[in-house]
Amino acid sequence: MAALSIALSKGRIFDETLPLFAAAGIEPAENPQNSRKLIMPSTHPDVQFLIVRASDVPTYVQHGGAHLGVVGKDVLMEHGGDGLVEPLDLNIARCKLMVAGYPDTNLDQRKRWRVATKFPNCARQHFAKHARQIEIIKLYGSMELAPLVGLCDLIVDVVDSGATLKANGLEPLELMAHISSRVVVNRAALKTNNQPISDLLHQLEAAVSKST
Ligand code: ATP
Ligand code: PRP
């Protein structure tokens, strides 16, 4: 096995992370668009990429299946961060975690809100902070559809341009957190593999400051 395994999800995070790794001298050895491989060697002999689902990145890193990973802060907050350290903000895949719903919804109205989300822990914490009662409806995607078919009153989801909300007659109602992608490291690996991890983090940090 390569000295360092890095868990990445395909799509947005992969696309935006690759230039930063390239600046640190690490590129996938094959074209990731065409490859079905889940373990992808890199041009660096000691580094390989592991292709996992975005919401599984913290789990792989927590349990030592990967030494490091790149994950949205939304997914990280939902996971809770057990067994992980979060040393670097890559400042990519920026968006906001928000409560959204129909325009003119009064969130201070006293009722039991039905909230559809793939972030139940974040939603519970946020609504508890505001002393609002909720019932969670767990979904895995297309959250914006749920209010339209009467599944819920509100959604908790990430919002970037707001176009998806708008196209579905919804609007952002309350900010929960500013989101960007973070490097996470297995807490134990940070001790046992300190040198290569620190070197990589320094190179990535330099790439991030050049790109911003
Ligand atoms: P999964 O397959 O595990 O459900 P996903 O489909 O949400 O994950 P992506 O859509 O690739 O995975 O999103 C990865 C991360 O990118 C999210 O965790 C979030 O931090 C960020 N993100 C999601 N949507 C947007 C967006 N519209 N604009 C910018 N960043 C976004
Ligand atoms: C994400 C998110 C919203 C949308 C927000 O979905 O779940 O639906 O982006 O972006 P906007 O504010 O710019 O419209 P994504 O496009 O990643 O699809 P997904 O549901 O497959 O994750």
Short mmCIF file of C-alpha atoms and ligand atoms in Angstrom, two decimals:
data_model
loop_
_atom_site.label_atom_id
_atom_site.label_comp_id
_atom_site.label_asym_id
_atom_site.label_seq_id
_atom_site.Cartn_x
_atom_site.Cartn_y
_atom_site.Cartn_z
CA MET A 1 0.00 0.00 0.00
CA ALA A 2 1.18 3.54 -0.73
CA ALA A 3 2.44 5.46 2.30
CA LEU A 4 -0.51 7.86 2.15
CA SER A 5 -4.10 7.19 1.08
CA ILE A 6 -6.34 10.15 0.42
CA ALA A 7 -10.13 9.69 0.33
CA LEU A 8 -11.86 11.89 -2.24
CA SER A 9 -15.36 11.95 -3.71
CA LYS A 10 -15.80 12.26 -7.47
CA GLY A 11 -17.60 15.30 -8.82
CA ARG A 12 -17.35 18.77 -7.38
CA ILE A 13 -14.75 18.10 -4.68
CA PHE A 14 -12.55 15.98 -6.96
CA ASP A 15 -12.61 18.60 -9.72
CA GLU A 16 -11.78 21.47 -7.40
CA THR A 17 -9.20 19.57 -5.32
CA LEU A 18 -7.12 18.17 -8.18
CA PRO A 19 -5.47 21.50 -9.14
CA LEU A 20 -4.38 21.93 -5.50
CA PHE A 21 -2.87 18.44 -5.38
CA ALA A 22 -1.28 19.06 -8.80
CA ALA A 23 0.37 22.20 -7.40
CA ALA A 24 1.70 19.98 -4.61
CA GLY A 25 3.16 17.63 -7.27
CA ILE A 26 0.50 14.91 -6.95
CA GLU A 27 -1.74 13.96 -9.88
CA PRO A 28 -3.87 10.85 -10.57
CA ALA A 29 -1.86 8.43 -12.71
CA GLU A 30 -4.89 7.83 -14.98
CA ASN A 31 -7.73 9.99 -16.20
CA PRO A 32 -10.21 9.81 -13.31
CA GLN A 33 -13.13 10.65 -15.67
CA ASN A 34 -12.68 7.38 -17.60
CA SER A 35 -11.57 5.14 -14.78
CA ARG A 36 -13.82 2.90 -12.68
CA LYS A 37 -10.94 2.14 -10.31
CA LEU A 38 -11.60 2.99 -6.67
CA ILE A 39 -7.93 2.90 -5.72
CA MET A 40 -6.19 5.32 -8.00
CA PRO A 41 -2.40 5.51 -8.00
CA SER A 42 -0.86 8.95 -8.33
CA THR A 43 2.25 10.31 -10.02
CA HIS A 44 3.76 10.39 -6.52
CA PRO A 45 4.98 6.88 -5.60
CA ASP A 46 3.88 7.26 -1.97
CA VAL A 47 0.38 8.66 -2.52
CA GLN A 48 -2.83 7.05 -3.75
CA PHE A 49 -6.39 8.35 -4.01
CA LEU A 50 -9.38 6.36 -2.74
CA ILE A 51 -12.66 7.17 -4.47
CA VAL A 52 -15.57 7.18 -1.99
CA ARG A 53 -18.97 8.79 -1.68
CA ALA A 54 -18.80 12.37 -0.30
CA SER A 55 -20.70 11.50 2.87
CA ASP A 56 -18.45 8.46 3.50
CA VAL A 57 -15.14 10.38 3.53
CA PRO A 58 -15.12 11.06 7.32
CA THR A 59 -15.99 7.42 8.05
CA TYR A 60 -13.12 6.07 5.91
CA VAL A 61 -10.66 8.45 7.56
CA GLN A 62 -12.01 7.94 11.11
CA HIS A 63 -11.56 4.16 10.86
CA GLY A 64 -8.15 4.34 9.21
CA GLY A 65 -9.27 3.16 5.73
CA ALA A 66 -7.61 6.34 4.47
CA HIS A 67 -5.01 8.51 6.17
CA LEU A 68 -6.50 11.75 4.90
CA GLY A 69 -9.59 12.94 3.11
CA VAL A 70 -11.18 15.98 1.58
CA VAL A 71 -14.73 16.66 2.73
CA GLY A 72 -17.33 19.43 2.83
CA LYS A 73 -17.72 21.08 6.23
CA ASP A 74 -21.44 20.23 6.03
CA VAL A 75 -20.68 16.51 5.84
CA LEU A 76 -18.03 16.88 8.53
CA MET A 77 -20.40 18.65 10.94
CA GLU A 78 -23.01 15.98 10.33
CA HIS A 79 -20.47 13.21 11.04
CA GLY A 80 -19.32 14.92 14.24
CA GLY A 81 -15.56 14.69 13.63
CA ASP A 82 -14.81 11.77 15.99
CA GLY A 83 -11.24 10.50 15.51
CA LEU A 84 -10.44 13.24 13.01
CA VAL A 85 -8.41 16.41 12.95
CA GLU A 86 -9.20 19.18 10.52
CA PRO A 87 -5.94 20.99 9.80
CA LEU A 88 -6.71 22.81 6.55
CA ASP A 89 -9.52 24.74 4.85
CA LEU A 90 -9.08 24.31 1.08
CA ASN A 91 -11.52 27.14 0.43
CA ILE A 92 -13.20 25.21 -2.42
CA ALA A 93 -16.81 24.03 -3.02
CA ARG A 94 -18.00 27.03 -1.06
CA CYS A 95 -21.69 27.22 -0.21
CA LYS A 96 -23.97 27.76 2.80
CA LEU A 97 -25.91 25.33 4.94
CA MET A 98 -29.37 26.87 5.23
CA VAL A 99 -32.91 26.43 6.39
CA ALA A 100 -35.13 27.00 3.36
CA GLY A 101 -38.82 26.89 2.59
CA TYR A 102 -41.68 28.84 1.09
CA PRO A 103 -41.30 32.65 0.97
CA ASP A 104 -42.68 34.49 4.01
CA THR A 105 -42.42 31.46 6.30
CA ASN A 106 -42.32 32.74 9.87
CA LEU A 107 -39.80 30.55 11.67
CA ASP A 108 -40.86 32.05 15.02
CA GLN A 109 -44.35 30.65 14.64
CA ARG A 110 -44.86 28.09 17.44
CA LYS A 111 -45.46 24.76 15.75
CA ARG A 112 -43.82 21.42 15.22
CA TRP A 113 -41.89 21.90 11.97
CA ARG A 114 -41.43 18.99 9.59
CA VAL A 115 -37.88 19.31 8.23
CA ALA A 116 -36.55 17.24 5.32
CA THR A 117 -32.77 16.94 5.14
CA LYS A 118 -29.74 14.75 4.66
CA PHE A 119 -28.21 16.56 7.66
CA PRO A 120 -30.42 15.42 10.60
CA ASN A 121 -27.81 16.03 13.32
CA CYS A 122 -27.07 19.57 12.10
CA ALA A 123 -30.79 20.29 11.78
CA ARG A 124 -31.59 18.98 15.27
CA GLN A 125 -28.80 21.07 16.82
CA HIS A 126 -29.79 24.22 14.97
CA PHE A 127 -33.50 24.01 15.76
CA ALA A 128 -32.81 23.09 19.41
CA LYS A 129 -30.64 26.22 19.71
CA HIS A 130 -33.68 28.26 18.68
CA ALA A 131 -36.00 26.21 20.93
CA ARG A 132 -38.05 25.10 17.95
CA GLN A 133 -39.81 21.73 17.80
CA ILE A 134 -39.07 19.58 14.77
CA GLU A 135 -39.73 16.24 13.19
CA ILE A 136 -36.94 15.10 10.83
CA ILE A 137 -37.61 13.46 7.47
CA LYS A 138 -34.31 11.94 6.33
CA LEU A 139 -33.62 12.24 2.59
CA TYR A 140 -30.51 11.60 0.48
CA GLY A 141 -31.09 14.16 -2.33
CA SER A 142 -33.59 16.36 -4.20
CA MET A 143 -34.50 18.00 -0.89
CA GLU A 144 -36.19 20.89 -2.75
CA LEU A 145 -38.90 18.51 -3.95
CA ALA A 146 -40.04 17.55 -0.46
CA PRO A 147 -42.03 20.71 0.45
CA LEU A 148 -43.64 20.77 -3.01
CA VAL A 149 -45.27 17.39 -2.47
CA GLY A 150 -46.27 18.06 1.13
CA LEU A 151 -43.57 15.93 2.72
CA CYS A 152 -42.32 18.75 4.94
CA ASP A 153 -42.59 22.46 5.83
CA LEU A 154 -38.87 23.23 5.63
CA ILE A 155 -35.64 21.81 4.26
CA VAL A 156 -32.07 22.00 5.50
CA ASP A 157 -29.64 21.85 2.57
CA VAL A 158 -26.62 23.52 1.04
CA VAL A 159 -27.27 26.58 -1.09
CA ASP A 160 -24.84 28.21 -3.51
CA SER A 161 -26.42 30.42 -6.18
CA GLY A 162 -29.94 29.83 -4.83
CA ALA A 163 -31.05 28.81 -8.34
CA THR A 164 -32.36 25.38 -7.28
CA LEU A 165 -34.47 26.90 -4.51
CA LYS A 166 -35.78 29.62 -6.83
CA ALA A 167 -36.63 27.17 -9.63
CA ASN A 168 -38.80 25.33 -7.14
CA GLY A 169 -40.56 28.36 -5.64
CA LEU A 170 -38.55 28.23 -2.40
CA GLU A 171 -36.15 30.63 -0.75
CA PRO A 172 -33.37 30.64 1.84
CA LEU A 173 -34.78 31.51 5.28
CA GLU A 174 -31.93 31.19 7.78
CA LEU A 175 -28.16 30.71 7.60
CA MET A 176 -26.79 27.78 9.58
CA ALA A 177 -23.11 27.74 8.53
CA HIS A 178 -20.67 28.87 5.87
CA ILE A 179 -19.30 25.77 4.13
CA SER A 180 -16.08 24.94 2.29
CA SER A 181 -14.07 21.74 1.87
CA ARG A 182 -11.61 20.70 4.54
CA VAL A 183 -8.70 18.29 4.73
CA VAL A 184 -9.32 15.77 7.49
CA VAL A 185 -6.65 13.49 8.92
CA ASN A 186 -6.96 10.33 10.98
CA ARG A 187 -5.92 11.37 14.49
CA ALA A 188 -3.70 8.32 15.05
CA ALA A 189 -2.08 8.60 11.58
CA LEU A 190 -1.05 12.14 12.40
CA LYS A 191 1.27 10.63 15.04
CA THR A 192 2.38 7.43 13.29
CA ASN A 193 2.84 9.05 9.85
CA ASN A 194 3.61 12.57 10.92
CA GLN A 195 6.37 13.46 8.44
CA PRO A 196 4.68 12.65 5.09
CA ILE A 197 1.37 14.07 6.33
CA SER A 198 2.95 17.32 7.53
CA ASP A 199 4.88 17.66 4.25
CA LEU A 200 1.71 17.18 2.22
CA LEU A 201 -0.26 19.63 4.38
CA HIS A 202 2.44 22.29 3.95
CA GLN A 203 2.41 21.84 0.17
CA LEU A 204 -1.37 22.01 0.03
CA GLU A 205 -1.40 25.06 2.27
CA ALA A 206 1.01 26.80 -0.11
CA ALA A 207 -1.19 25.84 -3.09
CA VAL A 208 -4.28 27.21 -1.33
CA SER A 209 -2.67 30.54 -0.48
CA LYS A 210 -1.45 30.88 -4.11
CA SER A 211 -4.98 30.19 -5.43
CA THR A 212 -6.76 32.71 -3.17
P1 ATP B 1 -23.31 12.17 -1.55
O1 ATP B 1 -23.09 11.43 -2.83
O2 ATP B 1 -22.52 11.57 -0.42
O3 ATP B 1 -24.77 12.41 -1.21
P2 ATP B 1 -23.11 14.83 -2.71
O4 ATP B 1 -23.86 14.36 -3.90
O5 ATP B 1 -23.72 15.90 -1.85
O6 ATP B 1 -22.66 13.61 -1.76
P3 ATP B 1 -21.40 16.64 -4.03
O7 ATP B 1 -22.63 17.17 -4.69
O8 ATP B 1 -20.20 16.30 -4.86
O9 ATP B 1 -21.69 15.35 -3.19
O10 ATP B 1 -21.02 17.72 -2.94
C1 ATP B 1 -19.81 17.62 -2.23
C2 ATP B 1 -19.68 18.83 -1.31
O11 ATP B 1 -19.66 20.02 -2.10
C3 ATP B 1 -20.83 19.03 -0.32
O12 ATP B 1 -20.61 18.28 0.86
C4 ATP B 1 -20.78 20.52 -0.08
O13 ATP B 1 -19.79 20.82 0.89
C5 ATP B 1 -20.33 21.07 -1.43
N1 ATP B 1 -21.47 21.48 -2.29
C6 ATP B 1 -22.63 20.82 -2.50
N2 ATP B 1 -23.43 21.47 -3.35
C7 ATP B 1 -22.77 22.60 -3.70
C8 ATP B 1 -23.06 23.69 -4.57
N3 ATP B 1 -24.19 23.75 -5.24
N4 ATP B 1 -22.12 24.63 -4.71
C9 ATP B 1 -20.94 24.57 -4.06
N5 ATP B 1 -20.62 23.57 -3.20
C10 ATP B 1 -21.50 22.59 -3.03
C1 PRP B 2 -26.66 20.83 -4.41
C2 PRP B 2 -27.66 21.07 -3.28
C3 PRP B 2 -28.71 21.94 -3.94
C4 PRP B 2 -27.89 22.70 -4.98
C5 PRP B 2 -27.68 24.10 -4.51
O1 PRP B 2 -27.14 19.81 -5.22
O2 PRP B 2 -28.19 19.85 -2.77
O3 PRP B 2 -29.72 21.18 -4.55
O4 PRP B 2 -26.61 22.05 -5.12
O5 PRP B 2 -26.97 24.84 -5.45
P1 PRP B 2 -27.57 26.23 -6.03
O6 PRP B 2 -27.94 27.05 -4.84
O7 PRP B 2 -26.43 26.83 -6.80
O8 PRP B 2 -28.74 25.88 -6.89
P2 PRP B 2 -26.22 19.18 -6.36
O9 PRP B 2 -26.26 20.03 -7.57
O10 PRP B 2 -24.85 18.89 -5.84
O11 PRP B 2 -26.97 17.83 -6.63
P3 PRP B 2 -27.13 16.59 -5.63
O12 PRP B 2 -28.54 16.72 -5.07
O13 PRP B 2 -26.95 15.42 -6.53
O14 PRP B 2 -26.06 16.67 -4.55
#
